[in-house]
Amino acid sequence: MYKILRNAIPKDLMVNCQNFVIEQSKKLEIEAHKDEHGTYHIKRIYNDDLLRSDEIKKLIFYEPFLKRLKNEIGEFTIINYFSCMVNSFGTTVHRDGQSFGYNLDSKMKSKKIFKIMFYLDTSKDKNISSLDVNFFDFEWPNFLINSRVFMKLNFFYEFYFRKRIMKSLNLNIGDIVIMDSNTWHSGSFVKERSNLKDSNFKCLKTLLSFEVVTDKNFAKDYASHVKETFAKCYKNNSYVSINPNLIEDEHNQVLTRNNINSINL
């Protein structure tokens, strides 16, 4: 399941975050990744370096957006781990829920986890092609008693229809994408990425994201899963620095007013 929340964030908040990311990206090391189109380069900003920015926090904890998000998906807990990827143009199609494996339990867990995605593009404000998602946004209900039979049939549906038939989302600055962990997705391919290497690297597209969990009891287990699976630096495999004190009272008060829980890794 995915959905676009149109005009969820004021343009000035997005632009201020763009400017912060552009400056930060100048100091970051390049990571080389590969997909079917060859090598591409990205940079990352990890949790604490994001939360030291007031502009980033104004965006993440923008109260009208959080209220709207709650209206869309119901009660949720924020996982206090935030990430930013610069030039995330990789085209490998995947589901975030694959980190649980591929079984019925994984499928059910993934329905409870939503990624909140803020896309920034320094080259334009409208018709930003940043994300490809599965064209068929429908999951089979578990209508068979035998879960093994259901998952075998579901495998063919997932891998030969949902995974292989994709579409690009056109976003405008201020639009937010929410998607659960069963959504097949990839970065949209752009020809310019071949020029964004080494000394020519410049910030063209930024993905700022965090996750929320709609099952309060499951949130703690998922926070542990995130720490062990995702919250590690690319180069030295050490844990990312996560300081909960960087989220000040004014932001926690926004969460409290709206009965939104949060959990630290």
PDB file of C-alpha atoms in Angstrom:
ATOM      1  CA  MET A   1       0.000   0.000   0.000  1.00  0.00           C
ATOM      2  CA  TYR A   2       1.279   3.448  -0.884  1.00  0.00           C
ATOM      3  CA  LYS A   3      -0.242   6.884  -0.991  1.00  0.00           C
ATOM      4  CA  ILE A   4       0.815  10.417  -1.859  1.00  0.00           C
ATOM      5  CA  LEU A   5      -0.144  13.149   0.599  1.00  0.00           C
ATOM      6  CA  ARG A   6      -0.331  16.171  -1.686  1.00  0.00           C
ATOM      7  CA  ASN A   7       0.819  19.573  -0.384  1.00  0.00           C
ATOM      8  CA  ALA A   8       1.508  18.121   3.065  1.00  0.00           C
ATOM      9  CA  ILE A   9       4.510  20.355   3.808  1.00  0.00           C
ATOM     10  CA  PRO A  10       4.938  24.089   3.083  1.00  0.00           C
ATOM     11  CA  LYS A  11       7.417  24.784   0.297  1.00  0.00           C
ATOM     12  CA  ASP A  12       9.654  26.956   2.473  1.00  0.00           C
ATOM     13  CA  LEU A  13      10.256  24.095   4.927  1.00  0.00           C
ATOM     14  CA  MET A  14      11.249  21.813   2.068  1.00  0.00           C
ATOM     15  CA  VAL A  15      13.563  24.401   0.500  1.00  0.00           C
ATOM     16  CA  ASN A  16      15.273  25.074   3.835  1.00  0.00           C
ATOM     17  CA  CYS A  17      15.937  21.353   4.195  1.00  0.00           C
ATOM     18  CA  GLN A  18      17.258  21.228   0.646  1.00  0.00           C
ATOM     19  CA  ASN A  19      19.752  23.960   1.477  1.00  0.00           C
ATOM     20  CA  PHE A  20      20.872  22.136   4.622  1.00  0.00           C
ATOM     21  CA  VAL A  21      21.408  18.886   2.714  1.00  0.00           C
ATOM     22  CA  ILE A  22      23.348  20.623  -0.066  1.00  0.00           C
ATOM     23  CA  GLU A  23      25.784  22.096   2.465  1.00  0.00           C
ATOM     24  CA  GLN A  24      26.121  18.858   4.415  1.00  0.00           C
ATOM     25  CA  SER A  25      26.667  16.776   1.287  1.00  0.00           C
ATOM     26  CA  LYS A  26      29.879  18.686   0.545  1.00  0.00           C
ATOM     27  CA  LYS A  27      31.451  17.134   3.642  1.00  0.00           C
ATOM     28  CA  LEU A  28      30.285  13.547   3.104  1.00  0.00           C
ATOM     29  CA  GLU A  29      32.100  10.564   1.659  1.00  0.00           C
ATOM     30  CA  ILE A  30      30.834   8.972  -1.535  1.00  0.00           C
ATOM     31  CA  GLU A  31      29.434   5.436  -1.510  1.00  0.00           C
ATOM     32  CA  ALA A  32      29.574   3.436  -4.754  1.00  0.00           C
ATOM     33  CA  HIS A  33      26.638   1.119  -5.510  1.00  0.00           C
ATOM     34  CA  LYS A  34      25.677  -0.980  -8.525  1.00  0.00           C
ATOM     35  CA  ASP A  35      22.481  -1.987 -10.292  1.00  0.00           C
ATOM     36  CA  GLU A  36      21.565  -3.233 -13.772  1.00  0.00           C
ATOM     37  CA  HIS A  37      22.534   0.130 -15.273  1.00  0.00           C
ATOM     38  CA  GLY A  38      26.020   0.169 -13.751  1.00  0.00           C
ATOM     39  CA  THR A  39      27.659   2.082 -10.920  1.00  0.00           C
ATOM     40  CA  TYR A  40      26.109   5.093  -9.228  1.00  0.00           C
ATOM     41  CA  HIS A  41      27.250   7.212  -6.294  1.00  0.00           C
ATOM     42  CA  ILE A  42      25.307   8.300  -3.238  1.00  0.00           C
ATOM     43  CA  LYS A  43      25.958  10.068   0.042  1.00  0.00           C
ATOM     44  CA  ARG A  44      24.169   9.559   3.365  1.00  0.00           C
ATOM     45  CA  ILE A  45      23.431  11.726   6.368  1.00  0.00           C
ATOM     46  CA  TYR A  46      22.840   9.691   9.482  1.00  0.00           C
ATOM     47  CA  ASN A  47      20.470  10.240  12.368  1.00  0.00           C
ATOM     48  CA  ASP A  48      22.256  12.628  14.759  1.00  0.00           C
ATOM     49  CA  ASP A  49      23.686  14.798  12.000  1.00  0.00           C
ATOM     50  CA  LEU A  50      20.137  15.327  10.760  1.00  0.00           C
ATOM     51  CA  LEU A  51      18.650  16.035  14.165  1.00  0.00           C
ATOM     52  CA  ARG A  52      21.215  18.739  14.900  1.00  0.00           C
ATOM     53  CA  SER A  53      19.438  20.779  12.229  1.00  0.00           C
ATOM     54  CA  ASP A  54      16.442  22.815  13.353  1.00  0.00           C
ATOM     55  CA  GLU A  55      15.229  22.916   9.737  1.00  0.00           C
ATOM     56  CA  ILE A  56      15.073  19.132   9.525  1.00  0.00           C
ATOM     57  CA  LYS A  57      13.177  18.896  12.812  1.00  0.00           C
ATOM     58  CA  LYS A  58      10.708  21.596  11.765  1.00  0.00           C
ATOM     59  CA  LEU A  59       9.876  19.430   8.764  1.00  0.00           C
ATOM     60  CA  ILE A  60       9.710  16.054  10.508  1.00  0.00           C
ATOM     61  CA  PHE A  61       7.594  17.353  13.379  1.00  0.00           C
ATOM     62  CA  TYR A  62       5.392  19.697  11.350  1.00  0.00           C
ATOM     63  CA  GLU A  63       2.146  19.313  13.276  1.00  0.00           C
ATOM     64  CA  PRO A  64      -0.432  19.638  10.463  1.00  0.00           C
ATOM     65  CA  PHE A  65       1.403  16.915   8.547  1.00  0.00           C
ATOM     66  CA  LEU A  66       1.503  14.556  11.545  1.00  0.00           C
ATOM     67  CA  LYS A  67      -2.229  15.067  12.088  1.00  0.00           C
ATOM     68  CA  ARG A  68      -2.915  14.282   8.454  1.00  0.00           C
ATOM     69  CA  LEU A  69      -0.710  11.197   8.614  1.00  0.00           C
ATOM     70  CA  LYS A  70      -2.621   9.954  11.643  1.00  0.00           C
ATOM     71  CA  ASN A  71      -5.908  10.431   9.798  1.00  0.00           C
ATOM     72  CA  GLU A  72      -4.571   8.294   6.941  1.00  0.00           C
ATOM     73  CA  ILE A  73      -3.103   5.312   8.807  1.00  0.00           C
ATOM     74  CA  GLY A  74      -4.530   5.566  12.334  1.00  0.00           C
ATOM     75  CA  GLU A  75      -2.576   5.417  15.601  1.00  0.00           C
ATOM     76  CA  PHE A  76       1.160   5.003  15.153  1.00  0.00           C
ATOM     77  CA  THR A  77       4.513   4.996  16.921  1.00  0.00           C
ATOM     78  CA  ILE A  78       7.472   6.868  15.415  1.00  0.00           C
ATOM     79  CA  ILE A  79      10.727   4.931  15.295  1.00  0.00           C
ATOM     80  CA  ASN A  80      13.317   7.535  16.313  1.00  0.00           C
ATOM     81  CA  TYR A  81      15.768   6.730  13.545  1.00  0.00           C
ATOM     82  CA  PHE A  82      15.978   9.204  10.663  1.00  0.00           C
ATOM     83  CA  SER A  83      18.015   8.903   7.493  1.00  0.00           C
ATOM     84  CA  CYS A  84      18.845  10.924   4.423  1.00  0.00           C
ATOM     85  CA  MET A  85      20.191   9.637   1.122  1.00  0.00           C
ATOM     86  CA  VAL A  86      21.557  11.975  -1.537  1.00  0.00           C
ATOM     87  CA  ASN A  87      21.091  10.933  -5.205  1.00  0.00           C
ATOM     88  CA  SER A  88      19.244   7.701  -4.438  1.00  0.00           C
ATOM     89  CA  PHE A  89      18.872   6.716  -8.107  1.00  0.00           C
ATOM     90  CA  GLY A  90      19.351   2.960  -7.666  1.00  0.00           C
ATOM     91  CA  THR A  91      16.846   0.934  -9.706  1.00  0.00           C
ATOM     92  CA  THR A  92      16.946  -2.414  -7.877  1.00  0.00           C
ATOM     93  CA  VAL A  93      13.321  -3.292  -7.115  1.00  0.00           C
ATOM     94  CA  HIS A  94      12.762  -4.428  -3.541  1.00  0.00           C
ATOM     95  CA  ARG A  95      10.406  -4.464  -0.567  1.00  0.00           C
ATOM     96  CA  ASP A  96      11.626  -3.145   2.777  1.00  0.00           C
ATOM     97  CA  GLY A  97       9.869  -6.094   4.419  1.00  0.00           C
ATOM     98  CA  GLN A  98      12.318  -8.501   2.770  1.00  0.00           C
ATOM     99  CA  SER A  99      14.560  -8.026   5.794  1.00  0.00           C
ATOM    100  CA  PHE A 100      12.090 -10.255   7.700  1.00  0.00           C
ATOM    101  CA  GLY A 101      12.311 -13.028   5.090  1.00  0.00           C
ATOM    102  CA  TYR A 102       9.499 -14.145   2.829  1.00  0.00           C
ATOM    103  CA  ASN A 103       6.729 -15.912   4.708  1.00  0.00           C
ATOM    104  CA  LEU A 104       3.241 -15.154   5.949  1.00  0.00           C
ATOM    105  CA  ASP A 105       4.527 -13.729   9.229  1.00  0.00           C
ATOM    106  CA  SER A 106       6.793 -11.339   7.323  1.00  0.00           C
ATOM    107  CA  LYS A 107       3.883 -10.255   5.140  1.00  0.00           C
ATOM    108  CA  MET A 108       1.675  -9.513   8.152  1.00  0.00           C
ATOM    109  CA  LYS A 109       4.412  -7.611  10.003  1.00  0.00           C
ATOM    110  CA  SER A 110       5.106  -5.510   6.928  1.00  0.00           C
ATOM    111  CA  LYS A 111       1.508  -4.291   6.820  1.00  0.00           C
ATOM    112  CA  LYS A 112       2.143  -2.538  10.146  1.00  0.00           C
ATOM    113  CA  ILE A 113       5.272  -0.623   9.095  1.00  0.00           C
ATOM    114  CA  PHE A 114       5.095   2.554   7.014  1.00  0.00           C
ATOM    115  CA  LYS A 115       7.986   4.519   5.585  1.00  0.00           C
ATOM    116  CA  ILE A 116       7.449   8.285   5.444  1.00  0.00           C
ATOM    117  CA  MET A 117       9.355   9.719   2.483  1.00  0.00           C
ATOM    118  CA  PHE A 118      10.210  13.368   1.860  1.00  0.00           C
ATOM    119  CA  TYR A 119      11.639  13.858  -1.643  1.00  0.00           C
ATOM    120  CA  LEU A 120      13.623  16.970  -2.415  1.00  0.00           C
ATOM    121  CA  ASP A 121      14.958  17.817  -5.869  1.00  0.00           C
ATOM    122  CA  THR A 122      17.248  20.788  -6.319  1.00  0.00           C
ATOM    123  CA  SER A 123      16.591  20.968 -10.068  1.00  0.00           C
ATOM    124  CA  LYS A 124      12.809  21.505 -10.031  1.00  0.00           C
ATOM    125  CA  ASP A 125       9.697  21.984  -7.908  1.00  0.00           C
ATOM    126  CA  LYS A 126       7.133  20.049  -9.963  1.00  0.00           C
ATOM    127  CA  ASN A 127       6.858  16.704 -11.724  1.00  0.00           C
ATOM    128  CA  ILE A 128       9.724  15.259  -9.730  1.00  0.00           C
ATOM    129  CA  SER A 129      10.212  11.673 -10.904  1.00  0.00           C
ATOM    130  CA  SER A 130      11.954  10.121  -7.919  1.00  0.00           C
ATOM    131  CA  LEU A 131      10.273   6.856  -7.037  1.00  0.00           C
ATOM    132  CA  ASP A 132       8.915   3.839  -8.928  1.00  0.00           C
ATOM    133  CA  VAL A 133       6.307   1.669  -7.191  1.00  0.00           C
ATOM    134  CA  ASN A 134       4.307  -1.450  -8.007  1.00  0.00           C
ATOM    135  CA  PHE A 135       1.500  -0.742 -10.490  1.00  0.00           C
ATOM    136  CA  PHE A 136      -0.789  -3.305  -8.851  1.00  0.00           C
ATOM    137  CA  ASP A 137      -1.348  -1.863  -5.394  1.00  0.00           C
ATOM    138  CA  PHE A 138      -3.455  -4.792  -4.214  1.00  0.00           C
ATOM    139  CA  GLU A 139      -2.468  -7.637  -1.923  1.00  0.00           C
ATOM    140  CA  TRP A 140      -4.259 -10.935  -1.894  1.00  0.00           C
ATOM    141  CA  PRO A 141      -6.197 -11.597   1.302  1.00  0.00           C
ATOM    142  CA  ASN A 142      -5.272 -14.817   3.063  1.00  0.00           C
ATOM    143  CA  PHE A 143      -8.394 -16.662   1.991  1.00  0.00           C
ATOM    144  CA  LEU A 144      -6.881 -20.152   2.141  1.00  0.00           C
ATOM    145  CA  ILE A 145      -6.644 -22.162   5.346  1.00  0.00           C
ATOM    146  CA  ASN A 146      -3.291 -23.645   4.356  1.00  0.00           C
ATOM    147  CA  SER A 147      -0.792 -20.796   4.640  1.00  0.00           C
ATOM    148  CA  ARG A 148       1.863 -22.690   2.643  1.00  0.00           C
ATOM    149  CA  VAL A 149      -0.453 -22.981  -0.355  1.00  0.00           C
ATOM    150  CA  PHE A 150      -1.410 -19.314  -0.036  1.00  0.00           C
ATOM    151  CA  MET A 151       2.200 -18.161   0.098  1.00  0.00           C
ATOM    152  CA  LYS A 152       3.163 -20.279  -2.926  1.00  0.00           C
ATOM    153  CA  LEU A 153       0.395 -18.706  -5.012  1.00  0.00           C
ATOM    154  CA  ASN A 154       1.150 -15.293  -3.568  1.00  0.00           C
ATOM    155  CA  PHE A 155       4.806 -15.674  -4.556  1.00  0.00           C
ATOM    156  CA  PHE A 156       3.911 -15.817  -8.244  1.00  0.00           C
ATOM    157  CA  TYR A 157       1.589 -12.840  -7.932  1.00  0.00           C
ATOM    158  CA  GLU A 158       4.216 -10.783  -6.090  1.00  0.00           C
ATOM    159  CA  PHE A 159       7.236 -11.642  -8.243  1.00  0.00           C
ATOM    160  CA  TYR A 160       5.670 -11.840 -11.702  1.00  0.00           C
ATOM    161  CA  PHE A 161       3.111  -9.060 -11.475  1.00  0.00           C
ATOM    162  CA  ARG A 162       3.633  -6.602  -8.635  1.00  0.00           C
ATOM    163  CA  LYS A 163       7.444  -6.618  -8.754  1.00  0.00           C
ATOM    164  CA  ARG A 164       7.776  -6.448 -12.536  1.00  0.00           C
ATOM    165  CA  ILE A 165       5.066  -3.988 -13.477  1.00  0.00           C
ATOM    166  CA  MET A 166       6.054  -0.629 -12.044  1.00  0.00           C
ATOM    167  CA  LYS A 167       5.137   3.009 -12.493  1.00  0.00           C
ATOM    168  CA  SER A 168       6.844   6.289 -11.657  1.00  0.00           C
ATOM    169  CA  LEU A 169       5.268   8.695  -9.193  1.00  0.00           C
ATOM    170  CA  ASN A 170       5.315  12.338 -10.187  1.00  0.00           C
ATOM    171  CA  LEU A 171       5.700  14.486  -7.112  1.00  0.00           C
ATOM    172  CA  ASN A 172       5.692  18.194  -6.443  1.00  0.00           C
ATOM    173  CA  ILE A 173       7.704  19.833  -3.700  1.00  0.00           C
ATOM    174  CA  GLY A 174       5.639  19.519  -0.513  1.00  0.00           C
ATOM    175  CA  ASP A 175       4.166  16.112  -1.444  1.00  0.00           C
ATOM    176  CA  ILE A 176       4.921  13.199   0.887  1.00  0.00           C
ATOM    177  CA  VAL A 177       4.891   9.485   0.041  1.00  0.00           C
ATOM    178  CA  ILE A 178       3.789   6.946   2.618  1.00  0.00           C
ATOM    179  CA  MET A 179       4.190   3.247   1.863  1.00  0.00           C
ATOM    180  CA  ASP A 180       4.024   0.059   3.862  1.00  0.00           C
ATOM    181  CA  SER A 181       6.876  -2.447   3.849  1.00  0.00           C
ATOM    182  CA  ASN A 182       5.082  -4.721   1.357  1.00  0.00           C
ATOM    183  CA  THR A 183       5.364  -2.096  -1.391  1.00  0.00           C
ATOM    184  CA  TRP A 184       7.740  -2.931  -4.231  1.00  0.00           C
ATOM    185  CA  HIS A 185       9.767   0.146  -5.093  1.00  0.00           C
ATOM    186  CA  SER A 186      12.984   1.498  -6.537  1.00  0.00           C
ATOM    187  CA  GLY A 187      14.553   4.810  -7.374  1.00  0.00           C
ATOM    188  CA  SER A 188      13.555   6.237 -10.750  1.00  0.00           C
ATOM    189  CA  PHE A 189      16.382   5.945 -13.264  1.00  0.00           C
ATOM    190  CA  VAL A 190      17.804   9.189 -14.642  1.00  0.00           C
ATOM    191  CA  LYS A 191      20.534   9.553 -17.266  1.00  0.00           C
ATOM    192  CA  GLU A 192      22.176  12.378 -15.331  1.00  0.00           C
ATOM    193  CA  ARG A 193      23.359  10.004 -12.624  1.00  0.00           C
ATOM    194  CA  SER A 194      26.326   8.891 -14.761  1.00  0.00           C
ATOM    195  CA  ASN A 195      27.690  12.443 -14.465  1.00  0.00           C
ATOM    196  CA  LEU A 196      27.266  12.669 -10.692  1.00  0.00           C
ATOM    197  CA  LYS A 197      30.447  10.892  -9.687  1.00  0.00           C
ATOM    198  CA  ASP A 198      33.552  11.749  -7.669  1.00  0.00           C
ATOM    199  CA  SER A 199      34.575  15.382  -8.196  1.00  0.00           C
ATOM    200  CA  ASN A 200      31.427  16.051 -10.256  1.00  0.00           C
ATOM    201  CA  PHE A 201      29.107  14.906  -7.481  1.00  0.00           C
ATOM    202  CA  LYS A 202      26.346  17.371  -6.708  1.00  0.00           C
ATOM    203  CA  CYS A 203      23.158  17.092  -4.732  1.00  0.00           C
ATOM    204  CA  LEU A 204      20.347  16.542  -7.228  1.00  0.00           C
ATOM    205  CA  LYS A 205      17.843  14.382  -5.371  1.00  0.00           C
ATOM    206  CA  THR A 206      17.433  13.795  -1.649  1.00  0.00           C
ATOM    207  CA  LEU A 207      15.349  11.223   0.179  1.00  0.00           C
ATOM    208  CA  LEU A 208      14.694  12.070   3.824  1.00  0.00           C
ATOM    209  CA  SER A 209      12.767   9.320   5.594  1.00  0.00           C
ATOM    210  CA  PHE A 210      11.676   7.727   8.835  1.00  0.00           C
ATOM    211  CA  GLU A 211       9.335   4.887   9.780  1.00  0.00           C
ATOM    212  CA  VAL A 212       6.215   4.498  11.882  1.00  0.00           C
ATOM    213  CA  VAL A 213       4.538   1.363  13.225  1.00  0.00           C
ATOM    214  CA  THR A 214       0.774   1.044  13.617  1.00  0.00           C
ATOM    215  CA  ASP A 215       0.947  -1.776  16.196  1.00  0.00           C
ATOM    216  CA  LYS A 216       2.074  -0.378  19.551  1.00  0.00           C
ATOM    217  CA  ASN A 217       3.056  -3.818  20.867  1.00  0.00           C
ATOM    218  CA  PHE A 218       5.153  -4.576  17.788  1.00  0.00           C
ATOM    219  CA  ALA A 219       6.969  -1.215  17.764  1.00  0.00           C
ATOM    220  CA  LYS A 220       9.603  -2.197  20.356  1.00  0.00           C
ATOM    221  CA  ASP A 221      10.519  -5.383  18.509  1.00  0.00           C
ATOM    222  CA  TYR A 222      10.740  -3.486  15.249  1.00  0.00           C
ATOM    223  CA  ALA A 223      12.971  -0.819  16.811  1.00  0.00           C
ATOM    224  CA  SER A 224      15.394  -3.597  17.811  1.00  0.00           C
ATOM    225  CA  HIS A 225      15.223  -5.006  14.279  1.00  0.00           C
ATOM    226  CA  VAL A 226      16.058  -1.584  12.792  1.00  0.00           C
ATOM    227  CA  LYS A 227      19.070  -1.185  15.068  1.00  0.00           C
ATOM    228  CA  GLU A 228      20.499  -4.585  14.220  1.00  0.00           C
ATOM    229  CA  THR A 229      19.684  -4.505  10.501  1.00  0.00           C
ATOM    230  CA  PHE A 230      19.843  -0.907   9.291  1.00  0.00           C
ATOM    231  CA  ALA A 231      21.416   1.448  11.850  1.00  0.00           C
ATOM    232  CA  LYS A 232      25.014   0.746  10.929  1.00  0.00           C
ATOM    233  CA  CYS A 233      27.485   2.938   9.067  1.00  0.00           C
ATOM    234  CA  TYR A 234      28.282   1.834   5.548  1.00  0.00           C
ATOM    235  CA  LYS A 235      32.071   1.772   5.827  1.00  0.00           C
ATOM    236  CA  ASN A 236      33.024   0.584   9.319  1.00  0.00           C
ATOM    237  CA  ASN A 237      29.864  -1.383  10.253  1.00  0.00           C
ATOM    238  CA  SER A 238      29.625   0.455  13.589  1.00  0.00           C
ATOM    239  CA  TYR A 239      26.286   1.578  14.967  1.00  0.00           C
ATOM    240  CA  VAL A 240      25.006   4.983  13.930  1.00  0.00           C
ATOM    241  CA  SER A 241      25.039   7.530  16.747  1.00  0.00           C
ATOM    242  CA  ILE A 242      21.490   7.916  18.080  1.00  0.00           C
ATOM    243  CA  ASN A 243      21.031  10.586  20.747  1.00  0.00           C
ATOM    244  CA  PRO A 244      17.372  10.958  21.835  1.00  0.00           C
ATOM    245  CA  ASN A 245      18.194  14.261  23.569  1.00  0.00           C
ATOM    246  CA  LEU A 246      18.492  15.953  20.169  1.00  0.00           C
ATOM    247  CA  ILE A 247      14.683  15.907  19.939  1.00  0.00           C
ATOM    248  CA  GLU A 248      13.741  18.827  22.149  1.00  0.00           C
ATOM    249  CA  ASP A 249      10.676  19.270  24.346  1.00  0.00           C
ATOM    250  CA  GLU A 250       8.894  21.452  21.801  1.00  0.00           C
ATOM    251  CA  HIS A 251       8.854  18.551  19.318  1.00  0.00           C
ATOM    252  CA  ASN A 252       7.938  15.988  21.941  1.00  0.00           C
ATOM    253  CA  GLN A 253       5.055  18.246  22.953  1.00  0.00           C
ATOM    254  CA  VAL A 254       3.742  18.094  19.380  1.00  0.00           C
ATOM    255  CA  LEU A 255       3.680  14.320  19.654  1.00  0.00           C
ATOM    256  CA  THR A 256       2.043  14.410  23.083  1.00  0.00           C
ATOM    257  CA  ARG A 257      -0.703  16.800  21.928  1.00  0.00           C
ATOM    258  CA  ASN A 258      -1.581  14.397  19.139  1.00  0.00           C
ATOM    259  CA  ASN A 259      -1.257  11.179  21.143  1.00  0.00           C
ATOM    260  CA  ILE A 260       1.616   9.989  18.982  1.00  0.00           C
ATOM    261  CA  ASN A 261       4.105   7.630  20.583  1.00  0.00           C
ATOM    262  CA  SER A 262       7.812   7.400  19.799  1.00  0.00           C
ATOM    263  CA  ILE A 263      10.411   4.813  20.615  1.00  0.00           C
ATOM    264  CA  ASN A 264      14.215   4.976  20.643  1.00  0.00           C
ATOM    265  CA  LEU A 265      16.493   2.279  19.222  1.00  0.00           C
TER     266      LEU A 265
END
